[in-house]
Coordinates of C-alpha atoms in Angstrom, one line a residue:
M482 CA -121.2 11.9 104.7
K483 CA -119.6 14.0 102.3
K484 CA -118.4 16.1 104.6
R485 CA -116.4 13.3 106.2
L486 CA -115.3 12.0 102.9
V487 CA -113.7 15.4 102.0
V488 CA -111.7 15.3 105.2
L489 CA -110.4 11.6 104.8
L490 CA -109.4 12.5 101.4
T491 CA -107.4 15.7 102.6
V492 CA -105.5 14.0 104.8
A493 CA -104.9 11.1 102.5
L494 CA -103.4 13.5 100.0
F495 CA -101.3 15.0 102.8
I496 CA -99.9 11.5 103.7
I497 CA -99.9 9.9 100.3
V498 CA -99.0 12.4 97.8
P499 CA -95.6 13.2 99.5
S500 CA -94.6 9.5 99.9
V501 CA -95.2 9.2 96.0
V502 CA -93.1 12.6 95.4
F503 CA -90.0 11.6 97.5
G504 CA -89.8 8.1 95.8
A505 CA -88.8 4.7 97.6
E506 CA -85.2 5.6 97.4
E507 CA -85.5 8.4 99.7
S508 CA -85.9 5.9 102.7
N509 CA -84.9 8.2 105.5
I510 CA -87.5 10.9 104.6
S511 CA -90.8 10.7 106.8
A512 CA -93.9 12.1 104.9
I513 CA -95.7 13.1 107.9
D514 CA -92.3 14.8 109.3
T515 CA -92.1 16.9 106.1
V516 CA -95.7 17.9 106.2
W517 CA -95.5 19.0 109.8
V518 CA -92.1 21.1 109.4
L519 CA -93.6 22.7 106.3
V520 CA -97.0 23.5 107.9
A521 CA -95.0 25.0 111.0
A522 CA -92.7 27.2 108.3
F523 CA -95.8 28.4 106.8
L524 CA -97.1 29.6 110.4
V525 CA -93.9 31.1 111.0
F526 CA -94.2 32.9 107.4
F527 CA -97.4 34.4 108.5
M528 CA -95.6 35.8 111.5
Q529 CA -94.2 38.4 109.2
A530 CA -97.8 39.7 108.8
G531 CA -97.8 40.1 112.6
F532 CA -94.7 41.9 112.8
A533 CA -96.0 44.3 110.2
M534 CA -99.4 44.9 111.9
V535 CA -97.7 45.4 115.4
E536 CA -95.1 47.9 113.8
A537 CA -97.8 49.7 111.6
G538 CA -100.0 49.9 114.1
F539 CA -97.6 51.2 117.0
T540 CA -96.3 53.9 114.7
R541 CA -97.9 56.6 113.1
A542 CA -100.2 56.3 109.4
K543 CA -97.6 58.3 107.4
N544 CA -95.1 55.7 107.9
A545 CA -97.3 52.4 107.4
S546 CA -96.3 51.6 103.7
N547 CA -92.7 51.9 104.8
I548 CA -93.2 49.8 107.5
I549 CA -94.9 46.9 105.2
M550 CA -92.0 47.6 102.4
K551 CA -89.2 46.8 105.2
N552 CA -91.2 43.8 106.2
M553 CA -91.6 42.3 102.8
M554 CA -88.3 43.1 102.2
D555 CA -86.8 41.3 105.2
V556 CA -88.5 37.9 103.7
A557 CA -87.8 38.8 100.1
I558 CA -84.0 39.6 100.4
G559 CA -83.6 37.2 103.1
S560 CA -84.8 34.3 101.4
L561 CA -82.4 34.7 98.3
V562 CA -79.2 35.5 100.5
Y563 CA -79.8 33.1 103.2
F564 CA -80.2 30.2 100.4
A565 CA -76.9 31.4 98.8
V566 CA -74.9 32.1 101.6
G567 CA -76.4 32.3 105.2
F568 CA -77.5 28.6 105.4
G569 CA -74.0 27.2 104.7
I570 CA -72.6 29.6 107.5
M571 CA -75.3 28.0 109.9
F572 CA -75.3 24.4 109.1
G573 CA -72.4 23.5 106.9
A574 CA -69.4 21.5 108.1
D575 CA -68.0 23.1 111.2
K576 CA -64.8 25.3 111.0
F577 CA -63.2 25.8 114.6
G578 CA -66.8 25.9 116.2
L579 CA -67.5 29.3 114.7
F580 CA -68.9 28.8 111.1
G581 CA -69.8 26.5 108.6
T582 CA -68.1 26.2 105.2
T583 CA -70.6 24.0 103.2
G584 CA -74.2 23.9 102.0
F585 CA -73.9 27.3 100.1
F586 CA -76.4 27.4 97.4
A587 CA -77.7 24.0 98.9
T588 CA -74.8 22.1 97.6
N589 CA -72.2 20.0 99.4
I590 CA -74.8 18.8 102.2
T591 CA -76.9 16.1 102.7
I592 CA -79.9 15.3 104.9
E593 CA -77.5 12.4 106.5
Q594 CA -75.1 14.8 107.8
L595 CA -77.7 16.9 109.2
G596 CA -79.5 14.2 110.9
L597 CA -82.7 14.8 109.5
S598 CA -85.6 12.8 108.3
I599 CA -87.2 15.9 106.1
P600 CA -85.9 16.7 102.7
L601 CA -83.1 19.5 102.5
E602 CA -85.2 21.7 100.8
A603 CA -88.1 21.7 103.5
F604 CA -85.7 22.3 106.4
I605 CA -84.1 25.5 104.1
I606 CA -87.3 26.9 104.1
F607 CA -87.9 26.5 108.0
Q608 CA -84.7 28.0 108.7
T609 CA -85.1 30.7 105.9
V610 CA -88.5 32.0 107.9
F611 CA -86.2 32.0 111.4
A612 CA -83.9 34.2 109.9
A613 CA -86.5 36.4 108.3
T614 CA -87.8 36.8 111.7
A615 CA -84.4 37.9 113.3
A616 CA -84.2 40.5 110.8
T617 CA -87.4 42.1 111.1
I618 CA -87.4 42.9 114.5
V619 CA -85.1 45.9 113.8
S620 CA -87.6 47.6 111.9
G621 CA -90.2 48.7 114.7
A622 CA -87.1 49.8 116.8
M623 CA -85.8 52.1 113.9
A624 CA -89.2 53.2 112.4
E625 CA -90.3 56.3 111.3
R626 CA -86.9 58.4 110.4
T627 CA -84.6 55.5 108.7
K628 CA -83.6 55.5 105.0
F629 CA -85.4 52.9 103.1
S630 CA -82.2 51.9 101.4
A631 CA -80.0 52.0 104.5
Y632 CA -82.4 49.5 105.8
I633 CA -82.2 47.3 102.7
I634 CA -78.4 47.0 103.5
Y635 CA -79.0 46.1 107.1
S636 CA -81.6 43.3 106.0
F637 CA -78.9 41.9 103.5
V638 CA -76.3 41.6 105.6
I639 CA -78.0 40.6 108.8
S640 CA -79.4 37.2 106.8
L641 CA -76.1 36.9 105.2
V642 CA -73.6 36.4 108.0
I643 CA -74.5 38.3 111.5
Y644 CA -77.3 36.1 112.1
P645 CA -76.0 32.7 110.7
V646 CA -72.9 32.9 112.6
V647 CA -74.9 32.9 116.0
G648 CA -77.2 30.1 114.9
H649 CA -74.2 28.0 113.6
W650 CA -72.8 28.4 117.5
I651 CA -75.9 27.1 119.2
W652 CA -77.7 24.9 116.2
G653 CA -75.2 24.0 113.7
G654 CA -72.7 22.1 115.7
G655 CA -70.9 25.1 116.9
W656 CA -68.9 25.7 119.9
L657 CA -71.9 26.6 122.2
Y658 CA -73.8 23.7 120.9
N659 CA -71.1 21.5 122.0
L660 CA -71.0 23.0 125.4
G661 CA -74.8 21.8 125.5
M662 CA -76.4 25.4 125.5
I663 CA -80.1 24.9 125.3
D664 CA -81.9 27.7 123.0
F665 CA -84.7 25.1 121.4
A666 CA -86.4 27.6 119.2
G667 CA -84.5 30.7 119.6
S668 CA -84.7 32.9 122.2
T669 CA -81.0 33.9 121.8
V670 CA -80.7 32.8 118.3
V671 CA -83.4 34.6 116.9
H672 CA -84.8 37.1 119.3
S673 CA -82.0 38.4 121.1
V674 CA -79.9 38.6 117.9
G675 CA -82.7 41.2 116.6
G676 CA -83.0 43.0 120.0
W677 CA -79.5 43.7 120.1
A678 CA -79.3 44.8 116.6
A679 CA -82.4 47.2 117.1
L680 CA -80.6 48.6 120.1
V681 CA -77.6 49.4 118.1
G682 CA -79.4 50.7 115.2
A683 CA -81.9 52.8 117.3
I684 CA -78.8 54.4 119.1
I685 CA -76.8 55.5 116.2
L686 CA -80.0 56.5 114.5
G687 CA -81.2 58.9 117.3
P688 CA -84.7 59.7 118.4
R689 CA -87.5 60.5 116.3
I690 CA -88.2 64.4 116.0
G691 CA -90.2 65.6 118.9
K692 CA -89.5 62.4 121.2
Y693 CA -87.6 64.3 123.8
T694 CA -88.0 67.9 125.3
K695 CA -84.5 69.8 125.8
E696 CA -84.4 68.7 129.2
G697 CA -84.8 64.9 128.1
K698 CA -88.1 64.1 129.0
P699 CA -89.7 61.7 126.6
N700 CA -93.0 62.8 125.0
A701 CA -95.5 60.1 123.9
I702 CA -96.0 59.7 120.3
P703 CA -98.7 57.3 120.0
G704 CA -99.6 55.0 117.1
H705 CA -102.1 55.3 114.6
S706 CA -103.8 52.2 115.3
I707 CA -104.1 49.7 118.5
T708 CA -106.4 47.6 116.8
L709 CA -103.7 46.9 114.0
G710 CA -101.2 46.1 116.9
A711 CA -103.5 43.9 118.4
L712 CA -104.1 42.5 115.4
G713 CA -100.5 41.5 115.1
V714 CA -100.2 40.5 118.4
F715 CA -102.7 37.6 118.0
I716 CA -101.3 36.4 114.6
L717 CA -97.8 36.3 116.4
W718 CA -99.5 34.3 119.2
F719 CA -100.9 31.9 116.7
G720 CA -97.7 31.9 114.5
W721 CA -95.7 30.7 117.5
F722 CA -97.6 27.6 117.7
G723 CA -95.3 26.8 114.2
F724 CA -92.3 28.4 115.9
N725 CA -91.9 26.6 119.0
P726 CA -93.7 23.0 118.2
G727 CA -92.0 23.2 114.6
S728 CA -88.7 23.3 116.2
T729 CA -88.9 19.7 116.8
L730 CA -88.4 19.0 113.1
G731 CA -90.6 16.2 113.1
F732 CA -94.0 14.9 114.3
N733 CA -93.8 13.4 117.7
N734 CA -95.1 13.3 121.3
S735 CA -93.4 16.5 122.3
I736 CA -95.4 18.9 120.0
G737 CA -98.3 18.9 122.6
H738 CA -96.1 19.9 125.5
I739 CA -94.2 22.6 123.6
A740 CA -97.6 24.2 122.3
M741 CA -98.9 24.3 125.9
T742 CA -95.7 26.0 127.3
T743 CA -96.0 28.2 124.6
N744 CA -99.6 29.4 125.4
L745 CA -99.0 29.1 129.2
A746 CA -95.9 31.9 128.8
A747 CA -98.0 34.0 126.6
A748 CA -100.9 34.2 128.7
A749 CA -98.8 35.0 132.0
G750 CA -97.1 37.6 130.2
G751 CA -100.1 39.1 129.0
V752 CA -101.9 38.8 132.6
V753 CA -98.9 40.1 134.4
A754 CA -98.1 42.8 132.0
M755 CA -101.6 44.3 132.6
M756 CA -101.5 43.8 136.4
V757 CA -98.3 45.8 136.5
T758 CA -99.4 48.6 134.3
W759 CA -102.8 49.1 136.4
I760 CA -100.7 49.3 139.4
K761 CA -98.5 51.7 138.1
Y762 CA -100.4 54.0 135.7
K763 CA -104.0 53.4 137.6
K764 CA -105.2 51.9 134.4
P765 CA -104.5 48.6 132.4
D766 CA -102.4 49.6 129.7
V767 CA -103.3 48.0 126.0
S768 CA -100.2 48.2 124.2
M769 CA -97.9 47.3 127.2
T770 CA -100.5 44.3 127.6
L771 CA -99.9 43.4 124.1
N772 CA -96.0 43.5 124.6
G773 CA -96.5 41.5 127.8
V774 CA -97.8 38.7 125.6
L775 CA -94.9 38.8 122.9
A776 CA -92.6 38.9 126.3
G777 CA -94.1 35.6 127.4
L778 CA -93.8 34.1 124.0
V779 CA -90.0 35.4 123.5
G780 CA -89.1 34.3 127.1
I781 CA -90.3 30.8 126.9
T782 CA -89.0 29.9 123.3
A783 CA -85.6 28.8 124.4
G784 CA -87.2 26.3 127.1
C785 CA -90.0 25.5 125.7
A786 CA -89.0 21.7 125.2
A787 CA -87.1 21.5 128.5
V788 CA -89.5 23.1 131.2
D789 CA -92.5 21.9 132.5
L790 CA -95.9 23.6 132.6
Y791 CA -95.2 25.3 135.9
G792 CA -91.7 26.6 134.7
A793 CA -93.5 28.0 131.7
I794 CA -95.9 29.9 133.7
A795 CA -92.9 31.3 136.0
I796 CA -91.2 32.2 133.1
G797 CA -94.0 34.1 131.5
V798 CA -95.0 35.8 134.8
I799 CA -90.9 37.2 135.0
A800 CA -91.2 38.1 131.3
G801 CA -94.4 40.1 131.6
A802 CA -93.2 41.8 134.5
L803 CA -89.9 42.5 133.2
V804 CA -90.7 44.0 129.5
V805 CA -92.9 46.7 131.2
F806 CA -89.8 48.0 133.2
A807 CA -87.6 47.4 130.1
V808 CA -89.4 49.5 128.4
E809 CA -89.3 52.3 130.7
F810 CA -85.5 52.0 131.6
I811 CA -84.9 52.1 127.8
E812 CA -87.0 55.2 127.1
K813 CA -86.4 57.0 130.3
V814 CA -82.8 56.3 131.3
M815 CA -80.9 55.1 128.3
K816 CA -82.8 57.7 126.1
V817 CA -83.2 55.2 123.0
D818 CA -86.2 55.8 121.2
D819 CA -88.0 52.3 120.4
P820 CA -91.3 53.0 119.0
V821 CA -92.6 49.6 119.5
G822 CA -90.6 48.2 122.4
A823 CA -88.6 45.6 120.3
V824 CA -85.5 45.9 122.5
A825 CA -87.1 45.2 125.5
V826 CA -89.4 42.3 124.2
H827 CA -86.9 40.7 122.3
G828 CA -83.4 41.6 123.5
V829 CA -84.3 41.8 126.8
C830 CA -86.9 39.1 127.5
G831 CA -84.8 36.8 124.8
S832 CA -82.0 37.1 127.0
V833 CA -83.6 36.7 130.4
G834 CA -85.6 33.6 129.1
T835 CA -82.5 31.8 127.8
L836 CA -81.0 32.1 131.4
L837 CA -84.3 31.2 133.0
V838 CA -83.7 27.7 131.2
G839 CA -80.8 27.4 133.5
L840 CA -83.1 27.6 136.5
F841 CA -86.6 25.7 135.3
A842 CA -85.1 23.0 133.0
V843 CA -86.6 19.5 134.3
D844 CA -83.3 18.3 133.3
G845 CA -80.4 20.1 134.6
G846 CA -81.9 23.3 136.0
L847 CA -80.9 24.6 139.3
F848 CA -84.5 24.4 140.9
Y849 CA -84.5 20.9 139.8
G850 CA -81.3 19.9 141.3
G851 CA -79.1 20.5 138.4
G852 CA -76.8 22.8 140.1
F853 CA -74.9 25.8 138.5
S854 CA -73.3 24.2 135.3
L855 CA -76.5 24.7 132.7
L856 CA -77.3 28.0 134.4
G857 CA -73.5 29.1 133.3
I858 CA -73.4 27.6 129.8
Q859 CA -76.5 29.6 129.2
A860 CA -75.2 33.0 130.6
L861 CA -72.2 32.5 128.5
G862 CA -74.3 31.9 125.5
V863 CA -76.2 35.0 126.1
V864 CA -73.1 37.3 126.9
T865 CA -71.0 36.1 123.7
V866 CA -74.2 36.6 121.6
A867 CA -74.9 40.2 122.6
A868 CA -71.4 40.9 122.5
W869 CA -71.3 39.4 118.4
T870 CA -74.4 41.1 117.6
I871 CA -73.9 44.5 119.2
G872 CA -70.3 44.3 117.8
T873 CA -70.7 43.6 114.4
T874 CA -74.3 45.8 114.0
F875 CA -72.3 48.8 115.6
V876 CA -69.8 48.4 112.4
L877 CA -72.5 48.0 110.2
F878 CA -74.8 50.9 110.9
K879 CA -71.4 53.3 111.5
V880 CA -70.5 52.1 107.8
I881 CA -74.1 52.7 106.5
K882 CA -74.3 56.2 108.0
K883 CA -70.9 57.2 106.4
V884 CA -71.6 55.7 103.1
N885 CA -75.2 56.1 102.2
G886 CA -76.9 57.8 104.9
L887 CA -79.1 56.3 107.8
R888 CA -81.5 58.7 108.5
V889 CA -84.0 60.6 106.3
D890 CA -84.1 64.6 106.3
A891 CA -85.9 66.3 108.8
D892 CA -88.6 67.8 106.7
H893 CA -89.1 64.0 105.1
E894 CA -89.5 62.8 108.8
V895 CA -92.2 65.1 109.6
T896 CA -94.0 64.9 106.3
G897 CA -93.8 61.1 106.5
L898 CA -91.8 58.3 104.9
D899 CA -94.3 57.2 102.9
I900 CA -94.5 59.9 100.5
N901 CA -90.9 60.7 100.5
E902 CA -89.3 57.3 100.4
H903 CA -92.3 55.7 98.4
G904 CA -94.1 57.9 96.6
S905 CA -97.5 56.9 97.8
V906 CA -99.4 56.9 101.2
A907 CA -101.2 54.0 103.2
Y908 CA -104.3 55.5 103.5
G909 CA -105.2 57.2 100.2
D910 CA -108.7 58.4 101.3
F911 CA -107.8 59.9 104.6
Q912 CA -106.2 63.5 104.9
M913 CA -102.8 62.9 107.2
R914 CA -102.5 65.3 110.4
N915 CA -98.9 66.3 111.1
V916 CA -98.2 68.0 114.4
D917 CA -95.8 70.6 114.0
V918 CA -93.0 69.1 116.0
L919 CA -90.5 71.4 114.4
G920 CA -91.8 74.5 115.9
K921 CA -91.8 75.8 111.9

C-alpha cells in the first residue's frame, strides 16, 4: 500500500508541479509534453556516456582519459556556444532559407513562433544535447593522435555554426524543410554531419603510427576493453529511446510506434552484422556486431516516424550489412584510420538511412506507391549536407593544422595522450604496455 502511495505521489508531482511553475498565463504550455521532452533530453544527454565508453573501449588504455575529456568538453563547450549562437542560427527567423537571424542567447524568439507546447528552455536543452551528439562523433575517428587543444577548437566551431546551419535547412524552416525532406530525428542532421566531419578530420590527421605497413596493408590495433565498448552500445541503445521518440516534442500516440521502429532496426542491424561477419570471417565478430546495432539505430533515425514496422526491419537489415563493408572499404581502400568505425556508422549509414525513407515511407515512399519525388528530395538533402560538412570541416581542420597544429608528436602518440596531454592516466593501478611501433 505504501509503495503504491509513493508511486501515485511521484506521478502527481511530475504532472502538477510543472503546471504550478508555468502558471496559468502560459496556457499554450503542456505540462505532460514538457516532462516528456525533458526526460527524453536527459536520455540523450546520457548517450554521451555511451559514446565515451564505446570510444574508450575501442581504443587503447593509454588514451582513455583523453577520450573522456573530449566527450566531456563536447557537452560543456557545446552547451554554451549553442545557447549563445547555434540555437539562433538553427531556429531563428529564416533568412534566404539558409540560416536563422534571431534567438541568440534565447532572445527575440517565442514558443508561438516555433509552434511549441513546451517552454523555450526545454526546447533549447533538447536541441543542445543533439548538437553535442553531432560534435562527439568525430572524437572516435580522430582518437589516439589528435591534440586536445585542436579538438577543443573543432568542437567549438561545429556547435557554433556547422551543425546549426544544417539543422536550419531541415528542421528550422530552411530550404530543405520547405521542399519536404524527412529527417525526423537526425540521420542526416546529426549523424551524417558528425560522420562526414569525422572522415575529413581522419584524412587530414593521417593514420595512427603502426596502422599501415609500408605496402599499405592495415594492421589491427585492438581496443583495450570490448566490455566497455559493449556497455557503451547498450547505453546508446537505451538513450535512443529518448533520441527518436523524444523528437515528437510532445506526449502523443506516435511515441510507441517510434520506439518500436527504433528497437526493431537496432535489433536487425546487430543480427545481420553478426551473420555477415560470421560468414566472412568464420567467426561472429563482437565489435562489428556492436557497430551493427549502432548502424541500425542511425539508419532508422530519419524515418522512425514515417515507416512501418516491416520497413524498420528492412532499414536495420540494410544498415547492419552495409556497415561491415563500409568499415572495410574505408580502412582498406581509402586508407583512412577510423579506430571506432564512426564514419561508416554515422556518415554512411546516416546518409543511406535518410535515402531509404524515400523507399519505405508509408506516405510518399517509392515502395508504397509514392513515386520518386520524396526519394529525390532525400537524395538532394543528403548530397548538399555532405558537401557543406565536408567543405567547411576541410577548411576548419586545415586552419587548425596551420595555426595550432592538429596532431601530437610521435613520441607522445606512442607513450599515450593521457600522460602527455593531461598529465594523468586512466588506470593508475596498472602498468601500461607499449608496443614499439616506431621500431626504436
